[in-house]
Amino acid sequence: MSASKKKKVTKAEKLKMLQEEEERRLKEEEEARLKYEKEEMERFETERIEKEKWQQLEAKDLERRKEELEELHLLEACYPEAEKLKRENRLLSRWNHYIQCDGSPDPLVPQEMNTFISLWKEETNETFEEVIEKSKLVLNLIEKLKLILLETPPYDLQDKKVKQYQGSIQELQELLHFKFNVATELLLRQASTLADLDSGNMEKIIQHENITLYLWANLKKNPRYRSIRFSETKIGFEIPRILATCDIALRLLHTHYDHVTPLCPVPRPLKVEQHTSTIIESVKDQDKDIAEESISKEDQEESKQPESGSIVVHEEEVKVEEEGDAKVQMSAVAESETIKSEVEMKLLSETVSAGKHWRTDGISHVIYNSEDKLVTFNLETFGPVTLIQDAHINMPYQSWELRPLAVNKVLLTVTTVFTELQIQIKENLCMLASVKLKNKEHESILKGRWMPPIPFIIALKEVGLNIFPTGHSHFYVLINNKVKEHLNQELDTEYPDWALLMFSGDRAQTLKISEYSETFSEALKEETEFHSTLYHMVKDFASGDAIEKIRSSNCQFVDCVCQMLLSTRLLSYS
């Protein structure tokens, strides 16, 4: 045999090797078992300690819950006091109206309202200017009635009164619209004396703080005059050739108030989710067809987003020419409060007007020119048209902050996808301090004007700055169940970083997780405790001065801040 040949392993050696392998395996298994048992014991001990701490914290929370709730009730005593002051202010307002003796009716007295409406109905041959002047009083009465419905607590307002006020609002709105129609007819009877020297057709513009009238009548019936633009304005329209040779007139009413809502009763509480900006209404008077288009100014100032099946306004050059369609051209007011990249238009046809339903067919070639702030569109037939804002375009909010400025004064900042709003709250009043669109400061007609919370909320909605969810908003907006609160050094806290706070309704706690954690956990942050309210939890790390400021805050200020927080629902919609 060769010397290099491997030595053969004997059976005894094989057996020994197997025994050694088995002993090594058993030893590893024993070591793994001991390690596992140790880890399990450590885990059980950790869980036991954590459970014991949790139980101690729960017991401590329950022990002081009664005391904390009693303290909370003392703090909440400011709300009845604030409500009492509001009631006194409402009574004072009625008394001031009584002693003024200016001849205007008290909107809360049905006899006075009925007399006012009846007497105005009997007035005839009023000029358009006279109706405009009367409209200031009518709109003021409508605004007062709406505020009463919104501001008066349910227990202070019987259902009978609610129906009475709603009926008065609807009657005033419908009568005002009727009066403008009659005054327009009176103007058209003077059409020949108001004819334009160049075209021979009637052209009339009447401007006022609440309304602007654009009136055109086709006197010459010249087929070459199909494109009309009112002098020194961007307001105009085109008509099909067949209408250019007919006895027709067209009215555009540019209003600063909503005149589509009169078609239906006013809800309580009033939640305006859609705002009307354009109405075109067909009116027939003997041999004349009066095509009326009413444009609501503040609603043109709102940003729009498309919905399913809606017609969208695109930003591009206006190139529209289609025989048989009426083309309407309107300028958007420069006071726009939100991004106008897209506009949704809907048509209310005669066939569906009784049911108050909007549809999108019948409108074509809808274009919005952002540089000129110009909207152009074609209509198959004349009928009410509206520009509708997405009620949730500013939701969910990207972030928010409530920062104290002084005693009984805070700054609320709400940042949305398009807009950053800064709202100052002082005593029982609110003011729009700043509006930024795409990080650029924007001027607003509301800036610097102090108003009570409810009128302030209505005013923001009317200019398209809607940050107020309704009872149905959660169907359209993804909401959060977690609460994130920013605590900084300016608030005299010990923790300068972001902290996640959770309140379940029964218990408030600071969470161990950070805003960057991948998964959610209810684990409690070290060295923190449970509390029955967020207020008492904040007391753990707020300074004594901060707590004293909270306790000494004016009751109307606390109520005002609470109203704004409840109206915006920042914790849920951020």
XYZ file of C-alpha atoms in Angstrom:
574
model
C 0.000 0.000 0.000
C 1.076 3.593 -0.698
C 2.578 5.579 2.232
C 0.402 8.586 1.305
C -2.740 6.597 1.646
C -4.975 7.917 4.411
C -5.107 5.977 7.643
C -8.376 4.159 8.062
C -10.599 5.438 10.975
C -11.552 2.691 13.355
C -14.998 2.056 14.737
C -13.882 3.117 18.214
C -12.662 6.442 16.899
C -15.956 7.058 15.041
C -17.923 6.319 18.180
C -15.776 8.720 20.200
C -16.310 11.495 17.637
C -20.077 11.014 17.715
C -20.069 11.135 21.509
C -18.111 14.398 21.491
C -20.508 15.926 18.912
C -23.535 14.944 21.013
C -22.007 16.389 24.177
C -21.301 19.679 22.347
C -24.873 19.845 21.056
C -26.357 19.173 24.486
C -24.133 21.815 26.014
C -25.259 24.440 23.434
C -28.902 23.550 24.002
C -28.474 23.891 27.769
C -26.764 27.246 27.374
C -29.589 28.439 25.040
C -32.220 27.187 27.531
C -30.580 28.997 30.414
C -30.219 32.161 28.357
C -33.882 32.007 27.311
C -35.039 31.416 30.887
C -32.937 34.348 32.071
C -34.333 36.605 29.355
C -37.877 35.476 30.138
C -37.338 36.139 33.825
C -35.965 39.577 33.019
C -38.904 40.246 30.677
C -41.439 39.089 33.258
C -39.724 41.225 35.872
C -39.736 44.246 33.555
C -43.398 43.692 32.733
C -44.170 43.245 36.419
C -42.400 46.488 37.267
C -44.084 48.302 34.358
C -47.475 46.900 35.339
C -46.873 47.857 38.936
C -45.863 51.389 37.874
C -48.901 51.584 35.581
C -51.204 50.466 38.401
C -49.611 52.954 40.770
C -50.067 55.740 38.218
C -53.672 54.691 37.614
C -54.314 54.603 41.358
C -52.707 58.031 41.719
C -54.775 59.307 38.820
C -57.989 57.988 40.366
C -57.033 59.362 43.760
C -56.681 62.924 42.499
C -59.338 62.699 39.753
C -62.051 64.157 41.954
C -59.811 67.054 42.928
C -58.797 67.698 39.312
C -62.367 67.581 38.041
C -63.470 69.983 40.759
C -60.697 72.352 39.699
C -61.756 71.930 36.077
C -65.356 72.763 36.963
C -64.150 75.957 38.621
C -62.276 76.871 35.443
C -65.308 75.999 33.311
C -67.444 78.382 35.346
C -66.187 81.031 32.933
C -68.422 79.630 30.167
C -71.771 80.327 31.890
C -70.407 83.735 32.843
C -69.445 84.425 29.216
C -72.883 83.253 28.053
C -74.522 85.579 30.570
C -72.536 88.511 29.173
C -73.554 87.564 25.620
C -77.203 87.505 26.653
C -76.828 90.925 28.252
C -75.184 92.223 25.066
C -78.085 90.925 22.962
C -80.579 92.703 25.236
C -78.479 95.871 25.142
C -78.396 95.710 21.345
C -82.209 95.548 21.219
C -82.464 98.471 23.625
C -80.047 100.548 21.551
C -82.119 99.798 18.457
C -85.258 100.903 20.300
C -83.871 104.234 21.471
C -82.384 105.059 18.046
C -85.884 105.521 16.578
C -84.456 105.452 13.026
C -87.566 103.899 11.488
C -85.964 100.527 10.804
C -87.846 97.456 12.079
C -86.696 95.257 14.937
C -85.941 91.928 13.182
C -87.024 90.022 16.305
C -90.528 91.542 16.337
C -92.734 89.794 13.728
C -95.258 92.648 13.589
C -92.558 95.165 12.689
C -91.039 92.854 10.078
C -94.422 92.100 8.490
C -95.242 95.816 8.332
C -91.864 96.640 6.771
C -92.203 93.902 4.124
C -95.831 94.768 3.309
C -95.105 98.473 2.892
C -92.129 97.790 0.636
C -94.175 95.436 -1.507
C -96.682 98.234 -2.056
C -94.007 100.667 -3.274
C -93.869 100.806 -7.080
C -91.795 102.465 -9.782
C -88.648 102.474 -7.636
C -85.488 103.252 -9.556
C -82.547 100.868 -9.436
C -80.638 103.351 -7.291
C -83.537 103.529 -4.824
C -83.659 99.734 -4.559
C -79.903 99.630 -3.979
C -80.246 102.166 -1.167
C -83.057 100.129 0.433
C -81.017 96.953 0.019
C -78.501 98.182 2.608
C -81.201 98.045 5.307
C -82.566 94.727 4.015
C -79.160 93.052 3.990
C -78.484 94.405 7.477
C -81.753 92.866 8.740
C -80.887 89.532 7.100
C -77.431 89.552 8.676
C -78.883 90.296 12.121
C -81.391 87.440 11.835
C -78.716 84.967 10.724
C -76.453 85.955 13.606
C -79.306 85.556 16.081
C -79.916 82.016 14.792
C -76.223 81.198 15.103
C -75.327 82.943 18.347
C -78.379 82.239 20.493
C -78.136 78.970 22.480
C -80.879 76.402 21.682
C -82.329 76.687 25.179
C -82.894 80.421 24.629
C -84.539 80.039 21.210
C -87.814 78.172 20.694
C -88.514 76.263 17.481
C -91.345 78.683 16.748
C -88.917 81.587 16.827
C -86.421 79.723 14.629
C -89.081 79.175 11.948
C -90.167 82.800 12.260
C -86.625 84.144 11.744
C -85.922 81.729 8.893
C -89.164 82.773 7.211
C -88.264 86.453 7.556
C -84.838 85.859 6.041
C -86.277 83.999 3.079
C -89.000 86.586 2.480
C -86.542 89.485 2.615
C -84.134 87.759 0.217
C -86.857 86.918 -2.294
C -88.399 90.398 -2.092
C -85.011 92.048 -2.622
C -84.384 89.924 -5.712
C -87.879 90.712 -7.015
C -87.333 94.437 -6.506
C -84.132 94.342 -8.543
C -86.006 92.559 -11.340
C -88.754 95.212 -11.389
C -86.208 98.051 -11.269
C -84.375 96.447 -14.215
C -87.567 96.404 -16.274
C -88.079 100.103 -15.555
C -84.569 100.780 -16.855
C -85.236 98.766 -20.015
C -88.289 100.876 -20.740
C -85.864 103.782 -21.059
C -83.503 101.794 -23.298
C -83.704 104.164 -26.284
C -82.648 107.166 -24.166
C -79.633 105.227 -22.847
C -78.363 104.054 -26.242
C -74.604 104.040 -26.881
C -73.547 106.498 -29.586
C -71.186 104.051 -31.294
C -73.177 100.808 -31.316
C -76.684 102.203 -30.980
C -77.464 99.627 -28.321
C -78.312 100.332 -24.691
C -75.451 100.034 -22.211
C -75.850 100.943 -18.528
C -73.536 100.461 -15.540
C -74.577 101.283 -11.952
C -71.980 100.736 -9.215
C -72.506 100.552 -5.454
C -70.714 99.069 -2.457
C -73.090 96.066 -2.339
C -73.955 95.604 -6.012
C -72.902 96.522 -9.552
C -75.356 96.396 -12.455
C -74.335 95.788 -16.066
C -77.320 96.126 -18.421
C -77.310 95.756 -22.224
C -80.229 95.848 -24.672
C -80.072 94.919 -28.369
C -81.734 97.929 -29.999
C -80.050 97.929 -33.444
C -80.175 94.126 -33.973
C -76.976 94.300 -35.985
C -75.587 90.751 -36.523
C -72.055 92.165 -36.518
C -72.401 93.145 -32.839
C -72.125 89.673 -31.294
C -69.258 90.419 -28.918
C -70.031 92.954 -26.200
C -67.742 94.333 -23.499
C -68.894 96.983 -21.057
C -66.859 100.188 -21.189
C -63.663 100.269 -19.110
C -64.341 96.797 -17.633
C -63.412 93.164 -18.286
C -67.055 92.172 -18.114
C -68.529 91.023 -21.415
C -70.190 88.272 -23.426
C -70.753 86.872 -26.912
C -74.119 85.774 -28.271
C -75.010 83.470 -31.178
C -75.826 85.123 -34.536
C -79.484 84.190 -34.209
C -79.799 86.186 -30.958
C -77.913 89.158 -32.397
C -80.944 89.952 -34.574
C -83.556 89.488 -31.834
C -85.184 91.744 -29.231
C -83.121 90.710 -26.239
C -81.482 92.294 -23.239
C -78.875 90.942 -20.852
C -78.290 91.903 -17.220
C -75.289 91.080 -15.086
C -75.660 91.640 -11.335
C -72.339 91.654 -9.551
C -73.321 91.329 -5.892
C -71.401 91.241 -2.611
C -73.924 88.880 -1.037
C -75.408 85.464 -1.688
C -78.665 85.527 -3.625
C -79.087 81.827 -4.392
C -79.641 80.739 -0.792
C -83.026 82.567 -0.848
C -84.342 79.661 -2.897
C -84.325 77.466 0.213
C -84.811 77.983 3.976
C -81.828 78.980 6.083
C -80.570 76.043 8.198
C -79.664 76.360 11.867
C -76.856 76.362 12.615
C -75.894 77.998 9.341
C -73.128 76.012 7.644
C -72.331 77.404 4.218
C -70.380 74.778 2.259
C -71.079 76.076 -1.235
C -70.976 79.705 -2.304
C -72.643 81.072 -5.402
C -70.751 83.335 -7.685
C -72.755 83.480 -10.878
C -76.422 83.359 -11.780
C -77.922 83.671 -15.211
C -81.678 83.848 -15.161
C -84.057 84.043 -18.111
C -86.838 86.630 -17.798
C -89.604 87.191 -20.363
C -91.516 90.474 -20.537
C -93.961 90.775 -23.441
C -91.844 90.787 -26.628
C -88.508 90.973 -24.775
C -86.259 88.161 -23.596
C -84.125 89.481 -20.754
C -81.141 87.222 -20.087
C -79.884 87.961 -16.606
C -76.550 87.044 -15.184
C -75.758 87.845 -11.559
C -72.211 87.594 -10.294
C -71.455 87.448 -6.585
C -68.122 89.197 -5.921
C -66.926 87.532 -2.793
C -67.649 84.080 -4.160
C -65.549 84.747 -7.239
C -62.718 85.390 -4.762
C -62.643 81.775 -3.651
C -60.362 79.026 -4.859
C -61.892 76.025 -6.534
C -61.077 72.351 -6.829
C -62.748 69.890 -9.183
C -65.073 67.159 -8.005
C -66.042 64.050 -9.857
C -68.055 65.038 -12.912
C -67.405 68.754 -12.523
C -66.253 71.171 -15.184
C -62.822 72.589 -14.473
C -61.470 75.981 -15.441
C -58.024 75.687 -17.011
C -55.396 78.418 -17.086
C -54.721 79.116 -20.753
C -55.459 81.570 -23.537
C -59.100 82.273 -24.317
C -59.888 80.791 -27.750
C -63.619 80.088 -27.870
C -65.916 80.239 -30.876
C -68.879 77.936 -31.182
C -72.015 78.761 -33.143
C -75.228 78.378 -31.195
C -73.720 78.873 -27.734
C -73.720 81.995 -25.583
C -70.245 82.944 -24.451
C -69.891 84.780 -21.142
C -66.754 86.576 -19.983
C -66.216 87.822 -16.427
C -63.303 89.334 -14.568
C -62.384 87.907 -11.176
C -61.807 90.494 -8.461
C -58.190 91.057 -7.404
C -59.056 90.454 -3.730
C -59.026 86.700 -4.265
C -58.159 84.973 -0.982
C -57.217 81.522 -2.273
C -55.488 79.860 -5.181
C -57.569 80.043 -8.377
C -55.819 77.303 -10.302
C -59.045 75.395 -10.836
C -62.688 76.451 -10.829
C -65.701 74.203 -10.683
C -68.772 75.407 -12.538
C -72.280 74.013 -12.354
C -75.525 74.888 -14.092
C -78.998 75.023 -12.564
C -81.372 74.357 -15.447
C -85.064 75.187 -15.566
C -85.924 71.488 -15.475
C -84.192 70.909 -12.139
C -84.471 74.341 -10.514
C -87.521 73.288 -8.509
C -85.432 70.608 -6.811
C -82.450 72.936 -6.295
C -80.113 70.521 -8.080
C -76.937 71.588 -9.843
C -75.596 69.825 -12.940
C -72.496 70.228 -15.070
C -73.764 69.616 -18.602
C -74.674 72.663 -20.666
C -71.395 74.427 -19.864
C -68.375 74.146 -22.171
C -65.039 75.791 -22.990
C -64.515 76.911 -19.413
C -61.206 78.788 -19.142
C -59.579 80.803 -16.378
C -56.804 83.238 -17.232
C -54.845 83.747 -14.009
C -52.913 86.798 -15.242
C -56.019 88.791 -16.192
C -58.173 87.079 -13.544
C -60.662 86.340 -16.300
C -63.205 83.494 -16.505
C -64.695 82.596 -19.896
C -67.256 79.892 -20.650
C -69.966 78.854 -23.146
C -73.590 78.090 -22.274
C -76.024 76.010 -24.311
C -78.898 77.922 -22.740
C -79.362 80.752 -20.286
C -79.912 79.649 -16.715
C -78.430 80.127 -13.248
C -74.712 79.331 -13.163
C -72.537 79.041 -10.081
C -68.865 78.777 -9.201
C -68.568 76.407 -6.243
C -65.634 76.138 -3.879
C -64.598 72.807 -2.432
C -65.555 73.230 1.223
C -62.554 71.124 2.267
C -59.858 72.607 0.033
C -57.958 73.771 3.131
C -58.236 70.450 4.976
C -56.542 68.598 6.473
C -54.337 71.291 7.992
C -50.609 70.778 7.687
C -49.867 72.326 11.083
C -51.171 74.772 13.656
C -49.921 76.750 16.629
C -51.583 78.675 19.457
C -49.087 81.190 20.847
C -49.704 83.621 23.749
C -48.956 87.283 22.962
C -50.081 89.003 26.152
C -52.692 88.680 28.875
C -55.985 87.660 27.232
C -54.383 87.731 23.787
C -53.121 84.862 21.595
C -52.091 84.233 18.007
C -53.580 81.210 16.232
C -51.639 80.107 13.139
C -53.155 77.519 10.776
C -51.132 76.264 7.820
C -52.880 74.491 4.927
C -51.632 73.212 1.562
C -52.219 76.606 -0.094
C -52.564 79.096 2.725
C -51.148 80.192 6.066
C -53.603 82.106 8.252
C -52.709 84.042 11.375
C -55.649 84.934 13.602
C -55.351 87.148 16.660
C -57.780 86.561 19.510
C -58.166 89.305 22.096
C -60.831 89.376 24.791
C -64.005 88.313 22.928
C -62.907 89.397 19.434
C -61.001 87.844 16.508
C -58.964 89.472 13.754
C -57.281 88.185 10.610
C -53.679 89.291 11.138
C -52.010 87.743 8.088
C -52.734 85.687 4.975
C -50.008 83.996 2.967
C -50.613 82.276 -0.364
C -47.755 80.046 -1.472
C -45.540 81.715 1.177
C -46.271 85.215 -0.175
C -48.060 87.836 1.919
C -51.530 88.548 0.556
C -53.791 91.524 1.193
C -57.312 90.859 2.429
C -60.331 93.057 3.038
C -60.653 91.352 6.453
C -57.162 92.155 7.757
C -57.207 94.419 10.792
C -60.976 94.129 11.390
C -61.946 92.922 14.888
C -65.140 90.849 15.006
C -66.908 88.467 17.395
C -66.198 84.770 16.639
C -69.322 83.843 14.653
C -69.354 86.897 12.326
C -65.602 86.366 11.908
C -66.102 82.729 10.897
C -68.814 83.703 8.404
C -66.605 86.434 6.939
C -63.684 84.017 6.445
C -65.958 81.541 4.671
C -67.328 84.236 2.387
C -63.846 85.102 1.081
C -62.905 81.447 0.588
C -60.783 80.965 3.720
C -62.802 78.031 4.996
C -61.006 76.220 7.837
C -64.190 75.171 9.601
C -65.225 71.494 9.297
C -68.890 70.508 9.459
C -70.549 67.453 10.940
C -70.020 65.604 7.631
C -66.432 66.651 6.929
C -64.949 63.397 8.223
C -66.484 61.677 5.179
C -64.331 63.829 2.882
C -61.175 64.466 4.927
C -58.824 61.983 6.566
C -58.756 62.905 10.250
C -56.273 62.101 13.006
C -56.950 60.345 16.279
C -53.576 61.359 17.677
C -52.920 64.744 19.218
C -49.622 66.509 18.604
C -48.791 69.550 20.685
C -45.785 71.811 20.157
C -44.267 72.892 23.438
C -41.493 75.464 23.215
C -39.339 77.506 25.537
C -41.469 80.606 25.047
C -44.257 78.792 26.887
C -42.031 78.370 29.972
C -41.884 74.592 29.698
C -39.086 72.231 30.606
C -39.275 70.362 27.292
C -38.228 72.369 24.227
C -38.876 69.515 21.775
C -42.002 68.130 20.181
C -44.127 66.062 22.506
C -46.956 63.754 21.553
C -49.928 64.107 23.855
C -52.874 61.727 23.883
C -56.286 62.311 25.407
C -58.844 59.506 25.282
C -61.659 61.413 26.949
C -60.961 59.880 30.347
C -57.205 60.182 30.567
C -54.444 62.458 29.277
C -50.836 61.316 28.929
C -47.532 62.137 27.261
C -46.480 59.393 24.851
C -43.053 57.794 24.739
C -42.971 57.748 20.941
C -41.755 60.728 18.918
C -43.257 62.276 15.810
C -40.795 60.206 13.742
C -41.737 56.820 15.225
C -42.778 54.300 12.601
C -45.470 52.654 14.726
C -47.925 53.986 17.269
C -47.661 52.992 20.919
C -49.553 54.101 24.021
C -46.452 53.636 26.165
C -46.063 56.409 28.721
C -43.078 58.725 28.557
C -40.671 58.325 31.460
C -41.139 60.572 34.475
C -44.647 61.561 33.422
C -48.035 60.693 34.894
C -51.675 60.220 33.957
C -54.137 63.075 34.385
C -57.854 63.445 33.910
C -57.480 66.464 31.583
C -54.907 67.944 29.212
C -54.843 71.060 31.390
C -53.676 69.147 34.456
C -51.114 67.225 32.435
C -49.632 70.503 31.148
C -49.459 71.713 34.756
C -46.742 69.076 35.354
C -44.232 70.932 33.190
C -45.652 74.476 32.893
C -44.337 77.275 35.085
C -46.331 78.753 37.948
C -46.668 82.038 36.058
C -48.160 80.243 33.062
C -50.745 78.467 35.213
C -51.626 81.715 36.982
C -52.227 83.397 33.625
C -54.583 80.580 32.675
C -56.531 80.907 35.908
C -56.781 84.698 35.689
C -57.817 84.836 32.014
C -60.942 86.793 31.168
C -64.018 84.538 30.819
C -64.951 86.056 27.445
C -61.413 85.477 26.171
C -61.477 81.809 27.236
C -64.895 81.369 25.618
C -63.698 83.030 22.398
C -60.595 80.817 22.143
C -62.736 77.770 22.873
C -65.181 78.737 20.096
C -62.374 79.047 17.563
C -60.811 75.719 18.578
C -64.166 73.940 18.440
C -64.984 75.536 15.076
C -61.646 74.637 13.458
C -61.310 71.228 15.203
C -57.554 71.516 14.867
C -56.776 68.394 16.878
C -58.754 66.155 14.521
C -58.126 67.812 11.152
C -54.353 68.384 11.327
